[in-house]
């Protein structure tokens, strides 16, 4: 369980790692998505020590962001910050609004291609998590080399 704990922390909150000897090289799939690590932590949460659970539980919650917009398709709510370390920086040197709009275009375009053109099923609903029934996307600046996590 320690190995899984430290891999999760490396993906979600590397600043919490006080002992660099626990760092492992993340796999390509962990860097792209992190889904396997997050899912394994959720499934095994009760197996971790109380101390580790106290660290893990808040990291599994949805982030609290400063603002959000709905994509033109009406399918996605994109959450982001307008100040601080998580200000969107998709396009270096561009405004926050431009960065967010580029992410929004990419999300709507990807959805249209995968669902409308290729015929893949829609993503599962999250109910009213995130404040409504839209599919939530959180823009968070990840440590170098990481794409994101689901």
Short mmCIF file of N, CA and C in Angstrom, two decimals:
data_model
loop_
_atom_site.label_atom_id
_atom_site.label_comp_id
_atom_site.label_asym_id
_atom_site.label_seq_id
_atom_site.Cartn_x
_atom_site.Cartn_y
_atom_site.Cartn_z
N UNK A 1 0.82 -1.20 0.00
CA UNK A 1 0.00 0.00 0.00
C UNK A 1 0.87 1.27 0.00
N UNK A 2 2.05 1.17 0.60
CA UNK A 2 2.92 2.35 0.62
C UNK A 2 3.31 2.78 -0.79
N UNK A 3 3.61 1.81 -1.64
CA UNK A 3 4.00 2.14 -3.01
C UNK A 3 2.88 2.87 -3.74
N UNK A 4 1.65 2.38 -3.60
CA UNK A 4 0.50 3.03 -4.22
C UNK A 4 0.30 4.43 -3.64
N UNK A 5 0.42 4.56 -2.35
CA UNK A 5 0.27 5.86 -1.69
C UNK A 5 1.25 6.87 -2.29
N UNK A 6 2.51 6.50 -2.38
CA UNK A 6 3.53 7.44 -2.86
C UNK A 6 3.38 7.73 -4.36
N UNK A 7 2.92 6.76 -5.14
CA UNK A 7 2.65 7.02 -6.57
C UNK A 7 1.51 8.03 -6.70
N UNK A 8 0.46 7.85 -5.89
CA UNK A 8 -0.68 8.77 -5.92
C UNK A 8 -0.23 10.19 -5.53
N UNK A 9 0.53 10.29 -4.45
CA UNK A 9 1.01 11.60 -4.00
C UNK A 9 1.89 12.23 -5.08
N UNK A 10 2.68 11.42 -5.74
CA UNK A 10 3.55 11.93 -6.81
C UNK A 10 2.72 12.53 -7.94
N UNK A 11 1.55 11.94 -8.23
CA UNK A 11 0.68 12.45 -9.29
C UNK A 11 -0.14 13.65 -8.81
N UNK A 12 -0.73 13.57 -7.62
CA UNK A 12 -1.67 14.58 -7.16
C UNK A 12 -1.06 15.74 -6.38
N UNK A 13 -0.03 15.44 -5.57
CA UNK A 13 0.50 16.48 -4.68
C UNK A 13 1.97 16.23 -4.38
N UNK A 14 2.83 16.31 -5.39
CA UNK A 14 4.24 15.98 -5.18
C UNK A 14 4.93 16.86 -4.13
N UNK A 15 4.39 18.03 -3.89
CA UNK A 15 4.98 18.91 -2.86
C UNK A 15 4.88 18.30 -1.46
N UNK A 16 4.02 17.30 -1.29
CA UNK A 16 3.88 16.64 0.02
C UNK A 16 4.94 15.57 0.26
N UNK A 17 5.69 15.23 -0.77
CA UNK A 17 6.70 14.18 -0.61
C UNK A 17 7.92 14.73 0.11
N UNK A 18 8.10 14.26 1.32
CA UNK A 18 9.24 14.71 2.11
C UNK A 18 10.44 13.79 1.94
N UNK A 19 10.18 12.58 1.45
CA UNK A 19 11.25 11.59 1.32
C UNK A 19 11.40 11.20 -0.15
N UNK A 20 12.29 11.87 -0.88
CA UNK A 20 12.42 11.62 -2.32
C UNK A 20 12.80 10.18 -2.66
N UNK A 21 13.30 9.42 -1.70
CA UNK A 21 13.65 8.03 -2.00
C UNK A 21 12.42 7.19 -2.34
N UNK A 22 11.23 7.69 -2.02
CA UNK A 22 10.01 6.96 -2.36
C UNK A 22 9.54 7.23 -3.79
N UNK A 23 10.16 8.19 -4.46
CA UNK A 23 9.76 8.51 -5.82
C UNK A 23 10.08 7.36 -6.77
N UNK A 24 9.12 7.03 -7.60
CA UNK A 24 9.30 6.04 -8.65
C UNK A 24 9.13 6.76 -9.98
N UNK A 25 9.70 6.20 -11.01
CA UNK A 25 9.45 6.74 -12.35
C UNK A 25 8.01 6.40 -12.71
N UNK A 26 7.22 7.41 -13.03
CA UNK A 26 5.84 7.17 -13.42
C UNK A 26 5.80 6.59 -14.82
N UNK A 27 4.87 5.67 -15.05
CA UNK A 27 4.70 5.08 -16.37
C UNK A 27 4.10 6.12 -17.32
N UNK A 28 4.18 5.84 -18.61
CA UNK A 28 3.61 6.75 -19.60
C UNK A 28 2.11 6.92 -19.38
N UNK A 29 1.41 5.84 -19.04
CA UNK A 29 -0.04 5.95 -18.82
C UNK A 29 -0.35 6.75 -17.56
N UNK A 30 0.49 6.63 -16.52
CA UNK A 30 0.29 7.44 -15.31
C UNK A 30 0.46 8.92 -15.62
N UNK A 31 1.42 9.25 -16.49
CA UNK A 31 1.66 10.65 -16.84
C UNK A 31 0.53 11.20 -17.71
N UNK A 32 -0.06 10.36 -18.55
CA UNK A 32 -1.11 10.82 -19.44
C UNK A 32 -2.43 11.01 -18.71
N UNK A 33 -2.76 10.10 -17.79
CA UNK A 33 -4.10 10.12 -17.22
C UNK A 33 -4.12 10.00 -15.71
N UNK A 34 -3.39 9.08 -15.16
CA UNK A 34 -3.41 8.87 -13.72
C UNK A 34 -4.64 8.14 -13.23
N UNK A 35 -5.53 7.73 -14.15
CA UNK A 35 -6.78 7.08 -13.76
C UNK A 35 -6.54 5.82 -12.94
N UNK A 36 -5.61 4.98 -13.38
CA UNK A 36 -5.38 3.72 -12.67
C UNK A 36 -4.98 3.98 -11.23
N UNK A 37 -4.08 4.90 -11.01
CA UNK A 37 -3.62 5.20 -9.65
C UNK A 37 -4.77 5.73 -8.80
N UNK A 38 -5.51 6.70 -9.31
CA UNK A 38 -6.62 7.29 -8.56
C UNK A 38 -7.66 6.22 -8.26
N UNK A 39 -8.01 5.41 -9.24
CA UNK A 39 -9.02 4.38 -9.05
C UNK A 39 -8.57 3.35 -8.02
N UNK A 40 -7.32 2.92 -8.08
CA UNK A 40 -6.82 1.95 -7.10
C UNK A 40 -6.83 2.52 -5.69
N UNK A 41 -6.52 3.79 -5.55
CA UNK A 41 -6.57 4.43 -4.23
C UNK A 41 -8.01 4.46 -3.72
N UNK A 42 -8.96 4.84 -4.58
CA UNK A 42 -10.37 4.88 -4.16
C UNK A 42 -10.87 3.50 -3.74
N UNK A 43 -10.54 2.49 -4.52
CA UNK A 43 -10.98 1.12 -4.22
C UNK A 43 -10.39 0.63 -2.90
N UNK A 44 -9.15 0.98 -2.63
CA UNK A 44 -8.43 0.46 -1.46
C UNK A 44 -8.30 1.47 -0.32
N UNK A 45 -9.07 2.53 -0.34
CA UNK A 45 -8.90 3.61 0.63
C UNK A 45 -8.90 3.12 2.07
N UNK A 46 -9.80 2.21 2.40
CA UNK A 46 -9.90 1.73 3.79
C UNK A 46 -8.71 0.86 4.19
N UNK A 47 -7.91 0.42 3.23
CA UNK A 47 -6.74 -0.41 3.53
C UNK A 47 -5.52 0.41 3.92
N UNK A 48 -5.56 1.71 3.69
CA UNK A 48 -4.44 2.57 4.05
C UNK A 48 -4.48 2.87 5.55
N UNK A 49 -3.34 3.23 6.09
CA UNK A 49 -3.28 3.63 7.50
C UNK A 49 -4.14 4.88 7.71
N UNK A 50 -4.54 5.12 8.94
CA UNK A 50 -5.34 6.30 9.26
C UNK A 50 -4.59 7.58 8.86
N UNK A 51 -3.29 7.59 9.06
CA UNK A 51 -2.48 8.75 8.70
C UNK A 51 -2.51 8.99 7.20
N UNK A 52 -2.36 7.92 6.42
CA UNK A 52 -2.40 8.06 4.97
C UNK A 52 -3.80 8.44 4.49
N UNK A 53 -4.84 7.86 5.10
CA UNK A 53 -6.21 8.21 4.72
C UNK A 53 -6.48 9.70 4.93
N UNK A 54 -5.94 10.25 6.02
CA UNK A 54 -6.14 11.67 6.31
C UNK A 54 -5.53 12.56 5.22
N UNK A 55 -4.47 12.09 4.59
CA UNK A 55 -3.84 12.83 3.49
C UNK A 55 -4.60 12.58 2.19
N UNK A 56 -5.00 11.33 1.96
CA UNK A 56 -5.61 10.95 0.69
C UNK A 56 -7.02 11.51 0.50
N UNK A 57 -7.84 11.46 1.52
CA UNK A 57 -9.25 11.85 1.36
C UNK A 57 -9.43 13.25 0.77
N UNK A 58 -8.76 14.28 1.29
CA UNK A 58 -8.95 15.61 0.68
C UNK A 58 -8.44 15.68 -0.77
N UNK A 59 -7.42 14.88 -1.09
CA UNK A 59 -6.88 14.89 -2.45
C UNK A 59 -7.81 14.20 -3.44
N UNK A 60 -8.73 13.37 -2.94
CA UNK A 60 -9.69 12.70 -3.81
C UNK A 60 -10.93 13.56 -4.07
N UNK A 61 -11.11 14.61 -3.27
CA UNK A 61 -12.24 15.52 -3.48
C UNK A 61 -12.04 16.34 -4.74
N UNK A 62 -13.14 16.83 -5.28
CA UNK A 62 -13.05 17.75 -6.42
C UNK A 62 -12.40 19.05 -5.95
N UNK A 63 -11.57 19.64 -6.79
CA UNK A 63 -10.93 20.89 -6.37
C UNK A 63 -11.95 22.03 -6.31
N UNK A 64 -11.67 23.00 -5.49
CA UNK A 64 -12.48 24.21 -5.42
C UNK A 64 -11.77 25.27 -6.26
N UNK A 65 -12.44 25.70 -7.32
CA UNK A 65 -11.85 26.68 -8.22
C UNK A 65 -12.60 28.00 -8.08
N UNK A 66 -12.01 29.07 -8.59
CA UNK A 66 -12.56 30.41 -8.40
C UNK A 66 -13.74 30.74 -9.31
N UNK A 67 -13.79 30.16 -10.49
CA UNK A 67 -14.88 30.47 -11.41
C UNK A 67 -15.06 29.32 -12.39
N UNK A 68 -16.10 29.41 -13.21
CA UNK A 68 -16.33 28.38 -14.23
C UNK A 68 -17.16 28.96 -15.36
N UNK A 69 -17.10 28.29 -16.51
CA UNK A 69 -17.94 28.65 -17.65
C UNK A 69 -18.51 27.36 -18.23
N UNK A 70 -19.58 27.49 -18.99
CA UNK A 70 -20.18 26.36 -19.69
C UNK A 70 -19.71 26.42 -21.14
N UNK A 71 -19.32 25.26 -21.67
CA UNK A 71 -18.85 25.21 -23.06
C UNK A 71 -20.00 25.51 -24.02
N UNK A 72 -19.70 25.96 -25.24
CA UNK A 72 -20.75 26.26 -26.22
C UNK A 72 -21.70 25.08 -26.49
N UNK A 73 -21.19 23.85 -26.37
CA UNK A 73 -22.05 22.68 -26.60
C UNK A 73 -23.06 22.50 -25.47
N UNK A 74 -22.80 23.13 -24.32
CA UNK A 74 -23.68 22.97 -23.16
C UNK A 74 -23.46 21.65 -22.43
N UNK A 75 -22.41 20.93 -22.77
CA UNK A 75 -22.15 19.61 -22.18
C UNK A 75 -21.18 19.72 -21.00
N UNK A 76 -20.25 20.66 -21.07
CA UNK A 76 -19.16 20.74 -20.09
C UNK A 76 -19.22 22.02 -19.28
N UNK A 77 -18.85 21.90 -18.01
CA UNK A 77 -18.57 23.07 -17.16
C UNK A 77 -17.08 23.04 -16.89
N UNK A 78 -16.38 24.10 -17.28
CA UNK A 78 -14.94 24.18 -17.12
C UNK A 78 -14.65 25.09 -15.92
N UNK A 79 -14.02 24.52 -14.91
CA UNK A 79 -13.68 25.24 -13.68
C UNK A 79 -12.22 25.68 -13.77
N UNK A 80 -11.94 26.90 -13.33
CA UNK A 80 -10.56 27.39 -13.38
C UNK A 80 -10.38 28.54 -12.40
N UNK A 81 -9.12 28.88 -12.15
CA UNK A 81 -8.77 29.99 -11.27
C UNK A 81 -8.37 31.20 -12.11
N UNK A 82 -8.61 32.38 -11.56
CA UNK A 82 -8.21 33.62 -12.24
C UNK A 82 -7.02 34.28 -11.55
N UNK A 83 -6.63 33.73 -10.40
CA UNK A 83 -5.42 34.16 -9.70
C UNK A 83 -4.77 32.94 -9.07
N UNK A 84 -3.48 33.03 -8.80
CA UNK A 84 -2.79 31.95 -8.09
C UNK A 84 -2.06 31.00 -9.01
N UNK A 85 -1.64 29.87 -8.45
CA UNK A 85 -0.79 28.92 -9.17
C UNK A 85 -1.52 28.09 -10.21
N UNK A 86 -2.85 28.08 -10.19
CA UNK A 86 -3.60 27.29 -11.17
C UNK A 86 -4.23 28.11 -12.28
N UNK A 87 -3.77 29.35 -12.46
CA UNK A 87 -4.25 30.15 -13.59
C UNK A 87 -3.92 29.39 -14.87
N UNK A 88 -4.91 29.23 -15.77
CA UNK A 88 -4.65 28.47 -16.99
C UNK A 88 -3.49 29.05 -17.80
N UNK A 89 -2.61 28.16 -18.24
CA UNK A 89 -1.46 28.59 -19.04
C UNK A 89 -1.26 27.64 -20.22
N UNK A 90 -2.35 27.29 -20.86
CA UNK A 90 -2.34 26.40 -22.02
C UNK A 90 -1.49 27.00 -23.14
N UNK A 91 -1.70 28.28 -23.42
CA UNK A 91 -0.90 29.01 -24.42
C UNK A 91 -0.07 30.05 -23.69
N UNK A 92 1.21 29.84 -23.62
CA UNK A 92 2.10 30.75 -22.90
C UNK A 92 1.99 32.16 -23.45
N UNK A 93 1.87 33.13 -22.54
CA UNK A 93 1.80 34.53 -22.94
C UNK A 93 0.42 35.02 -23.30
N UNK A 94 -0.57 34.14 -23.31
CA UNK A 94 -1.94 34.54 -23.65
C UNK A 94 -2.73 34.86 -22.38
N UNK A 95 -3.82 35.56 -22.54
CA UNK A 95 -4.66 35.92 -21.40
C UNK A 95 -5.35 34.68 -20.83
N UNK A 96 -5.85 34.82 -19.62
CA UNK A 96 -6.60 33.72 -18.99
C UNK A 96 -7.79 33.36 -19.87
N UNK A 97 -8.52 34.37 -20.34
CA UNK A 97 -9.70 34.12 -21.17
C UNK A 97 -9.33 33.35 -22.45
N UNK A 98 -8.26 33.74 -23.10
CA UNK A 98 -7.82 33.04 -24.32
C UNK A 98 -7.44 31.60 -24.00
N UNK A 99 -6.72 31.40 -22.91
CA UNK A 99 -6.33 30.04 -22.51
C UNK A 99 -7.55 29.18 -22.25
N UNK A 100 -8.51 29.71 -21.52
CA UNK A 100 -9.72 28.94 -21.21
C UNK A 100 -10.49 28.64 -22.49
N UNK A 101 -10.63 29.62 -23.38
CA UNK A 101 -11.36 29.39 -24.62
C UNK A 101 -10.70 28.32 -25.48
N UNK A 102 -9.38 28.26 -25.48
CA UNK A 102 -8.69 27.21 -26.24
C UNK A 102 -8.97 25.83 -25.65
N UNK A 103 -8.99 25.74 -24.33
CA UNK A 103 -9.33 24.46 -23.68
C UNK A 103 -10.77 24.08 -23.99
N UNK A 104 -11.67 25.06 -23.92
CA UNK A 104 -13.09 24.81 -24.21
C UNK A 104 -13.26 24.30 -25.64
N UNK A 105 -12.60 24.95 -26.60
CA UNK A 105 -12.69 24.50 -27.99
C UNK A 105 -12.18 23.07 -28.14
N UNK A 106 -11.07 22.76 -27.48
CA UNK A 106 -10.50 21.41 -27.57
C UNK A 106 -11.44 20.37 -26.97
N UNK A 107 -12.06 20.70 -25.85
CA UNK A 107 -12.97 19.75 -25.18
C UNK A 107 -14.20 19.51 -26.05
N UNK A 108 -14.85 20.58 -26.52
CA UNK A 108 -16.04 20.41 -27.36
C UNK A 108 -15.71 19.69 -28.66
N UNK A 109 -14.57 20.03 -29.27
CA UNK A 109 -14.16 19.40 -30.52
C UNK A 109 -13.90 17.91 -30.32
N UNK A 110 -13.21 17.57 -29.24
CA UNK A 110 -12.92 16.16 -28.95
C UNK A 110 -14.20 15.38 -28.71
N UNK A 111 -15.12 15.95 -27.95
CA UNK A 111 -16.40 15.30 -27.69
C UNK A 111 -17.14 15.06 -29.01
N UNK A 112 -17.22 16.08 -29.84
CA UNK A 112 -17.93 15.97 -31.12
C UNK A 112 -17.32 14.87 -31.99
N UNK A 113 -15.99 14.82 -32.04
CA UNK A 113 -15.33 13.80 -32.86
C UNK A 113 -15.57 12.40 -32.30
N UNK A 114 -15.37 12.23 -31.01
CA UNK A 114 -15.48 10.89 -30.42
C UNK A 114 -16.91 10.39 -30.34
N UNK A 115 -17.85 11.25 -29.95
CA UNK A 115 -19.23 10.81 -29.74
C UNK A 115 -20.05 10.91 -31.03
N UNK A 116 -20.01 12.08 -31.67
CA UNK A 116 -20.84 12.29 -32.85
C UNK A 116 -20.29 11.61 -34.10
N UNK A 117 -18.97 11.67 -34.30
CA UNK A 117 -18.38 11.12 -35.52
C UNK A 117 -18.01 9.65 -35.38
N UNK A 118 -17.26 9.31 -34.33
CA UNK A 118 -16.82 7.92 -34.16
C UNK A 118 -17.88 7.03 -33.53
N UNK A 119 -18.87 7.63 -32.88
CA UNK A 119 -19.96 6.85 -32.31
C UNK A 119 -19.71 6.27 -30.93
N UNK A 120 -18.70 6.76 -30.23
CA UNK A 120 -18.46 6.29 -28.86
C UNK A 120 -19.59 6.77 -27.97
N UNK A 121 -19.87 6.05 -26.88
CA UNK A 121 -20.93 6.50 -25.97
C UNK A 121 -20.53 7.79 -25.24
N UNK A 122 -21.54 8.53 -24.80
CA UNK A 122 -21.29 9.73 -24.02
C UNK A 122 -20.61 9.36 -22.71
N UNK A 123 -19.81 10.27 -22.14
CA UNK A 123 -19.22 10.00 -20.83
C UNK A 123 -20.34 9.83 -19.80
N UNK A 124 -20.10 9.06 -18.76
CA UNK A 124 -21.14 8.88 -17.73
C UNK A 124 -21.40 10.19 -17.00
N UNK A 125 -22.63 10.37 -16.59
CA UNK A 125 -23.01 11.56 -15.84
C UNK A 125 -22.42 11.51 -14.44
N UNK A 126 -22.15 12.67 -13.90
CA UNK A 126 -21.72 12.73 -12.50
C UNK A 126 -22.85 13.22 -11.61
N UNK A 127 -24.08 13.14 -12.11
CA UNK A 127 -25.22 13.61 -11.34
C UNK A 127 -25.12 15.11 -11.14
N UNK A 128 -25.23 15.54 -9.91
CA UNK A 128 -25.13 16.97 -9.61
C UNK A 128 -23.80 17.35 -8.97
N UNK A 129 -22.82 16.46 -9.06
CA UNK A 129 -21.49 16.79 -8.54
C UNK A 129 -20.97 17.99 -9.33
N UNK A 130 -20.24 18.85 -8.70
CA UNK A 130 -19.71 20.03 -9.38
C UNK A 130 -20.72 21.14 -9.53
N UNK A 131 -21.92 20.97 -8.96
CA UNK A 131 -22.91 22.04 -8.94
C UNK A 131 -24.07 21.88 -9.91
N UNK A 132 -23.94 21.01 -10.91
CA UNK A 132 -25.04 20.78 -11.85
C UNK A 132 -24.80 19.45 -12.56
N UNK A 133 -25.60 19.16 -13.58
CA UNK A 133 -25.48 17.87 -14.26
C UNK A 133 -24.55 17.90 -15.47
N UNK A 134 -23.77 18.96 -15.62
CA UNK A 134 -22.81 19.03 -16.72
C UNK A 134 -21.56 18.24 -16.37
N UNK A 135 -20.82 17.85 -17.40
CA UNK A 135 -19.57 17.11 -17.21
C UNK A 135 -18.50 18.12 -16.80
N UNK A 136 -17.91 17.93 -15.64
CA UNK A 136 -16.97 18.90 -15.08
C UNK A 136 -15.54 18.66 -15.54
N UNK A 137 -14.88 19.75 -15.89
CA UNK A 137 -13.46 19.73 -16.24
C UNK A 137 -12.79 20.80 -15.38
N UNK A 138 -11.71 20.41 -14.72
CA UNK A 138 -10.98 21.33 -13.84
C UNK A 138 -9.61 21.61 -14.44
N UNK A 139 -9.31 22.88 -14.69
CA UNK A 139 -8.01 23.25 -15.23
C UNK A 139 -7.07 23.48 -14.04
N UNK A 140 -6.09 22.61 -13.93
CA UNK A 140 -5.12 22.67 -12.83
C UNK A 140 -3.74 22.51 -13.43
N UNK A 141 -2.81 23.36 -13.05
CA UNK A 141 -1.44 23.22 -13.52
C UNK A 141 -0.80 22.03 -12.83
N UNK A 142 -0.38 21.06 -13.62
CA UNK A 142 0.23 19.83 -13.12
C UNK A 142 1.74 19.98 -13.05
N UNK A 143 2.37 19.16 -12.21
CA UNK A 143 3.84 19.14 -12.21
C UNK A 143 4.36 18.78 -13.60
N UNK A 144 5.55 19.17 -13.90
CA UNK A 144 6.16 18.93 -15.20
C UNK A 144 6.05 17.47 -15.61
N UNK A 145 5.63 17.25 -16.84
CA UNK A 145 5.57 15.90 -17.39
C UNK A 145 4.24 15.21 -17.21
N UNK A 146 3.34 15.76 -16.41
CA UNK A 146 2.04 15.13 -16.19
C UNK A 146 0.99 15.81 -17.05
N UNK A 147 0.11 15.01 -17.65
CA UNK A 147 -0.96 15.54 -18.49
C UNK A 147 -2.19 15.89 -17.66
N UNK A 148 -2.56 14.99 -16.75
CA UNK A 148 -3.77 15.18 -15.96
C UNK A 148 -4.20 13.89 -15.32
N UNK A 149 -5.37 13.90 -14.73
CA UNK A 149 -5.90 12.70 -14.10
C UNK A 149 -7.41 12.76 -14.14
N UNK A 150 -8.03 11.58 -14.03
CA UNK A 150 -9.49 11.50 -14.03
C UNK A 150 -9.96 10.81 -12.79
#
